[in-house]
GROMACS .gro file of C-alpha atoms in nm:
model
  267
    1MET     CA    1  12.370  19.089  19.184
    2LYS     CA    2  12.555  18.801  19.020
    3PRO     CA    3  12.454  18.660  18.679
    4ALA     CA    4  12.237  18.347  18.685
    5LYS     CA    5  12.315  18.239  18.330
    6ILE     CA    6  12.620  18.303  18.112
    7GLY     CA    7  12.682  18.222  17.747
    8ILE     CA    8  13.038  18.234  17.613
    9ASP     CA    9  13.134  18.224  17.245
   10ALA     CA   10  13.505  18.141  17.236
   11GLY     CA   11  13.629  18.216  16.885
   12GLY     CA   12  13.962  18.255  16.713
   13SER     CA   13  14.018  18.621  16.805
   14LEU     CA   14  13.764  18.718  17.071
   15LEU     CA   15  13.572  18.583  17.368
   16LYS     CA   16  13.215  18.712  17.352
   17MET     CA   17  12.995  18.683  17.658
   18ALA     CA   18  12.620  18.726  17.714
   19PHE     CA   19  12.483  18.713  18.066
   20GLU     CA   20  12.149  18.761  18.236
   21GLU     CA   21  12.130  18.981  18.544
   22GLN     CA   22  11.804  19.092  18.710
   23GLY     CA   23  11.611  18.999  18.397
   24GLN     CA   24  11.836  19.205  18.168
   25ILE     CA   25  12.081  19.068  17.912
   26HIS     CA   26  12.427  19.226  17.903
   27TYR     CA   27  12.726  19.175  17.675
   28LYS     CA   28  13.102  19.182  17.719
   29SER     CA   29  13.401  19.082  17.508
   30TYR     CA   30  13.769  19.004  17.567
   31LEU     CA   31  14.065  18.948  17.337
   32ILE     CA   32  14.159  18.581  17.312
   33ASP     CA   33  14.498  18.680  17.463
   34GLU     CA   34  14.306  18.761  17.783
   35LEU     CA   35  14.141  18.418  17.798
   36ASP     CA   36  14.308  18.284  18.112
   37SER     CA   37  14.280  18.603  18.319
   38SER     CA   38  13.921  18.681  18.215
   39MET     CA   39  13.793  18.326  18.267
   40ASN     CA   40  13.963  18.291  18.605
   41TRP     CA   41  13.798  18.618  18.709
   42LEU     CA   42  13.459  18.498  18.583
   43LYS     CA   43  13.496  18.163  18.759
   44MET     CA   44  13.547  18.343  19.090
   45THR     CA   45  13.280  18.611  19.053
   46ALA     CA   46  13.005  18.390  18.908
   47ALA     CA   47  13.081  18.057  19.074
   48ASN     CA   48  12.716  17.944  19.092
   49ALA     CA   49  12.602  18.060  18.748
   50GLU     CA   50  12.489  17.821  18.475
   51VAL     CA   51  12.743  17.839  18.192
   52ALA     CA   52  12.688  17.761  17.824
   53LEU     CA   53  12.981  17.742  17.583
   54THR     CA   54  13.010  17.756  17.205
   55GLY     CA   55  13.280  17.828  16.947
   56GLY     CA   56  13.615  17.675  16.859
   57LYS     CA   57  13.763  17.697  17.208
   58ALA     CA   58  13.453  17.575  17.395
   59GLU     CA   59  13.609  17.237  17.478
   60TYR     CA   60  13.918  17.409  17.619
   61LEU     CA   61  13.708  17.640  17.838
   62LYS     CA   62  13.506  17.346  17.970
   63LYS     CA   63  13.818  17.144  18.053
   64GLU     CA   64  14.012  17.429  18.216
   65PHE     CA   65  13.747  17.647  18.380
   66PHE     CA   66  13.386  17.531  18.366
   67GLN     CA   67  13.367  17.153  18.405
   68ASN     CA   68  12.988  17.167  18.458
   69ALA     CA   69  12.921  17.384  18.154
   70LEU     CA   70  12.712  17.268  17.859
   71ILE     CA   71  12.851  17.299  17.506
   72PHE     CA   72  12.619  17.398  17.220
   73PRO     CA   73  12.690  17.386  16.844
   74GLU     CA   74  12.831  17.712  16.710
   75PHE     CA   75  12.601  17.769  16.413
   76GLU     CA   76  12.286  17.669  16.599
   77SER     CA   77  12.376  17.909  16.879
   78SER     CA   78  12.432  18.193  16.630
   79GLY     CA   79  12.098  18.118  16.463
   80ILE     CA   80  11.911  18.121  16.794
   81GLY     CA   81  12.079  18.445  16.901
   82ALA     CA   82  12.015  18.613  16.566
   83SER     CA   83  11.647  18.511  16.564
   84TYR     CA   84  11.604  18.645  16.919
   85LEU     CA   85  11.765  18.981  16.835
   86LEU     CA   86  11.571  19.011  16.509
   87LYS     CA   87  11.247  18.973  16.705
   88GLN     CA   88  11.370  19.234  16.954
   89ASP     CA   89  11.421  19.473  16.661
   90GLY     CA   90  11.079  19.390  16.514
   91LEU     CA   91  11.239  19.214  16.215
   92SER     CA   92  11.112  18.864  16.281
   93ASN     CA   93  11.170  18.632  15.986
   94GLU     CA   94  11.198  18.253  16.001
   95ASN     CA   95  11.386  18.227  15.670
   96PHE     CA   96  11.713  18.410  15.610
   97ILE     CA   97  12.077  18.365  15.517
   98LEU     CA   98  12.300  18.426  15.819
   99SER     CA   99  12.651  18.545  15.733
  100ILE     CA  100  12.876  18.525  16.038
  101ILE     CA  101  13.181  18.747  15.984
  102GLY     CA  102  13.433  18.657  16.250
  103THR     CA  103  13.797  18.561  16.198
  104GLY     CA  104  13.672  18.395  15.879
  105THR     CA  105  13.318  18.384  15.744
  106SER     CA  106  13.052  18.114  15.774
  107ILE     CA  107  12.733  18.136  15.571
  108CYS     CA  108  12.428  17.954  15.709
  109LEU     CA  109  12.072  17.893  15.599
  110ASN     CA  110  11.808  17.957  15.864
  111ARG     CA  111  11.484  17.799  15.746
  112ASP     CA  112  11.181  17.747  15.971
  113GLY     CA  113  11.397  17.775  16.282
  114LYS     CA  114  11.655  17.518  16.166
  115ILE     CA  115  12.004  17.632  16.077
  116SER     CA  116  12.271  17.468  15.860
  117ARG     CA  117  12.603  17.588  15.724
  118VAL     CA  118  12.592  17.609  15.345
  119SER     CA  119  12.911  17.798  15.256
  120GLY     CA  120  13.202  17.990  15.396
  121SER     CA  121  13.536  18.153  15.333
  122GLY     CA  122  13.869  18.217  15.499
  123ILE     CA  123  13.808  18.584  15.416
  124GLY     CA  124  13.698  18.774  15.727
  125GLY     CA  125  13.824  18.974  16.021
  126GLY     CA  126  14.151  18.784  16.030
  127THR     CA  127  14.209  18.892  15.670
  128LEU     CA  128  14.146  19.255  15.761
  129MET     CA  129  14.394  19.236  16.049
  130GLY     CA  130  14.664  19.032  15.872
  131LEU     CA  131  14.659  19.182  15.523
  132GLY     CA  132  14.582  19.524  15.671
  133ARG     CA  133  14.903  19.512  15.872
  134LEU     CA  134  15.106  19.402  15.568
  135LEU     CA  135  14.959  19.675  15.349
  136THR     CA  136  14.955  19.967  15.594
  137GLY     CA  137  15.175  19.878  15.890
  138GLU     CA  138  14.878  19.927  16.125
  139LYS     CA  139  14.795  19.643  16.366
  140ASP     CA  140  14.499  19.796  16.552
  141PHE     CA  141  14.146  19.715  16.432
  142SER     CA  142  14.003  20.062  16.492
  143SER     CA  143  14.300  20.224  16.314
  144LEU     CA  144  14.245  20.006  16.005
  145VAL     CA  145  13.873  20.089  16.005
  146SER     CA  146  13.954  20.460  16.036
  147LEU     CA  147  14.200  20.443  15.746
  148ALA     CA  148  13.944  20.263  15.528
  149GLY     CA  149  13.685  20.527  15.609
  150SER     CA  150  13.919  20.800  15.485
  151GLY     CA  151  14.031  20.622  15.168
  152LYS     CA  152  13.886  20.542  14.826
  153ALA     CA  153  13.897  20.183  14.702
  154GLU     CA  154  13.885  20.292  14.338
  155ASN     CA  155  14.225  20.462  14.379
  156ALA     CA  156  14.378  20.116  14.435
  157ASP     CA  157  14.136  19.899  14.237
  158ILE     CA  158  14.086  19.877  13.862
  159MET     CA  159  13.717  19.944  13.806
  160VAL     CA  160  13.496  19.820  13.524
  161LYS     CA  161  13.470  20.181  13.400
  162ASP     CA  162  13.853  20.196  13.379
  163ILE     CA  163  13.859  19.889  13.154
  164TYR     CA  164  13.602  20.029  12.909
  165SER     CA  165  13.710  20.395  12.916
  166PRO     CA  166  13.640  20.615  12.721
  167PHE     CA  167  13.331  20.414  12.625
  168ASP     CA  168  13.035  20.316  12.842
  169PRO     CA  169  13.065  19.972  13.004
  170PRO     CA  170  12.794  19.707  12.946
  171ILE     CA  171  12.761  19.655  13.325
  172ASP     CA  172  12.781  19.887  13.626
  173GLY     CA  173  13.107  20.079  13.593
  174SER     CA  174  13.148  20.110  13.970
  175LEU     CA  175  13.206  19.735  14.004
  176THR     CA  176  13.559  19.615  14.073
  177ALA     CA  177  13.740  19.461  13.776
  178SER     CA  178  14.059  19.388  13.973
  179ASN     CA  179  14.122  19.431  14.346
  180PHE     CA  180  14.448  19.622  14.404
  181GLY     CA  181  14.499  19.635  14.026
  182LYS     CA  182  14.629  19.994  14.035
  183ILE     CA  183  14.900  19.927  14.293
  184LYS     CA  184  15.151  19.875  14.011
  185ASP     CA  185  15.084  20.225  13.878
  186GLY     CA  186  15.260  20.404  14.164
  187GLN     CA  187  15.219  20.522  14.520
  188ILE     CA  188  14.885  20.434  14.677
  189SER     CA  189  14.804  20.583  15.017
  190LYS     CA  190  14.752  20.373  15.328
  191GLU     CA  191  14.395  20.498  15.338
  192ASP     CA  192  14.324  20.378  14.984
  193LYS     CA  193  14.488  20.040  15.051
  194ALA     CA  194  14.271  19.992  15.362
  195ALA     CA  195  13.959  20.092  15.167
  196SER     CA  196  14.048  19.852  14.885
  197LEU     CA  197  14.103  19.569  15.134
  198THR     CA  198  13.771  19.637  15.306
  199ASN     CA  199  13.599  19.647  14.967
  200MET     CA  200  13.754  19.312  14.867
  201ILE     CA  201  13.640  19.148  15.191
  202ALA     CA  202  13.287  19.286  15.144
  203GLU     CA  203  13.267  19.175  14.780
  204THR     CA  204  13.376  18.821  14.866
  205ILE     CA  205  13.131  18.786  15.154
  206VAL     CA  206  12.840  18.934  14.955
  207LEU     CA  207  12.918  18.714  14.653
  208LEU     CA  208  12.901  18.395  14.861
  209SER     CA  209  12.603  18.516  15.067
  210THR     CA  210  12.395  18.615  14.765
  211GLN     CA  211  12.480  18.291  14.582
  212ALA     CA  212  12.340  18.104  14.883
  213ALA     CA  213  12.035  18.333  14.893
  214VAL     CA  214  11.959  18.279  14.524
  215HIS     CA  215  12.009  17.903  14.548
  216HIS     CA  216  11.778  17.869  14.849
  217GLN     CA  217  11.530  18.133  14.725
  218ILE     CA  218  11.582  18.364  15.025
  219ASP     CA  219  11.552  18.744  15.015
  220ASP     CA  220  11.700  18.852  15.351
  221ILE     CA  221  12.069  18.825  15.434
  222VAL     CA  222  12.150  18.889  15.799
  223TYR     CA  223  12.511  18.995  15.856
  224ILE     CA  224  12.655  18.948  16.204
  225GLY     CA  225  12.995  18.907  16.367
  226SER     CA  226  13.262  19.100  16.552
  227THR     CA  227  13.425  19.227  16.231
  228LEU     CA  228  13.121  19.449  16.170
  229ARG     CA  229  13.133  19.617  16.509
  230ASN     CA  230  13.198  19.992  16.465
  231ASN     CA  231  13.306  19.912  16.107
  232VAL     CA  232  13.113  20.168  15.899
  233PRO     CA  233  13.319  20.115  15.578
  234LEU     CA  234  13.261  19.739  15.572
  235LYS     CA  235  12.889  19.780  15.639
  236HIS     CA  236  12.869  20.040  15.361
  237PHE     CA  237  13.024  19.810  15.101
  238ILE     CA  238  12.820  19.508  15.214
  239ARG     CA  239  12.496  19.706  15.202
  240LYS     CA  240  12.580  19.852  14.859
  241TYR     CA  241  12.661  19.519  14.693
  242THR     CA  242  12.376  19.324  14.855
  243ILE     CA  243  12.120  19.579  14.734
  244MET     CA  244  12.288  19.583  14.392
  245VAL     CA  245  12.207  19.214  14.342
  246GLY     CA  246  11.849  19.254  14.462
  247LYS     CA  247  11.874  19.112  14.812
  248LYS     CA  248  11.796  19.276  15.146
  249PRO     CA  249  12.089  19.335  15.385
  250VAL     CA  250  12.006  19.325  15.757
  251PHE     CA  251  12.245  19.432  16.034
  252ILE     CA  252  12.164  19.353  16.398
  253GLU     CA  253  12.270  19.570  16.687
  254ASP     CA  254  12.480  19.349  16.918
  255GLY     CA  255  12.507  19.100  16.630
  256ALA     CA  256  12.862  19.017  16.739
  257TYR     CA  257  12.713  18.841  17.042
  258CYS     CA  258  12.464  18.612  16.863
  259GLY     CA  259  12.664  18.298  16.940
  260ALA     CA  260  12.707  18.376  17.309
  261LEU     CA  261  12.341  18.483  17.339
  262GLY     CA  262  12.214  18.174  17.159
  263ALA     CA  263  12.418  17.947  17.386
  264MET     CA  264  12.284  18.124  17.696
  265LEU     CA  265  11.924  18.100  17.569
  266SER     CA  266  11.976  17.726  17.507
  267LEU     CA  267  12.028  17.659  17.879
   0.00000   0.00000   0.00000
């Protein structure tokens, strides 16, 4: 059975694909380095399928591979996909902040079914890969995640409790006073460097996401994107800090595919 509809989210690092086959939705992803080979294969195997494109390389895919494809806006597609998956998980909510953690991070407001980008940062998965390689020598995503899971951020970071020691701090002592502030004090393990980096990425994303949530009077922050996939340490830090500021963190299974799914559902 060949897919009748295909949605492709062509981002900076990954190609994410959602496709419908016999009434079921399936997902697949490829590294951007595999773009030409994967899209040529798809063009041959699903020649008669309807194709929807979104993401930064959507125009390129349309020109080179799928001339009849429709292109849908990236943030709208992610909002549609996220809303669909939230309903599937029984978490239906028309109003939420959507934080899309891909190569960088885009923060969107989803209100009454309409989505708009309200903030963003160059801090994201690309930061994890690039800075992670500089700090640890590792270039594989799963290896960096594994290192972070075995390390302690506070061994590399100066914490609020360190600043005020031996007295009690006026705010939560487990908050970071300075990312990587202890590096100057001596040898820090690769594991602790990876944990510190993951913590810094989480803090930045949560700070921007919660600022948007407070400004727009929203309680739920939905975190999606390929950087979260199988990334327990990042999810842990994001959950911790979001709850700390009184907002509700929501993680969607298959959240990495919201853009591709939303594009497919828009056909």
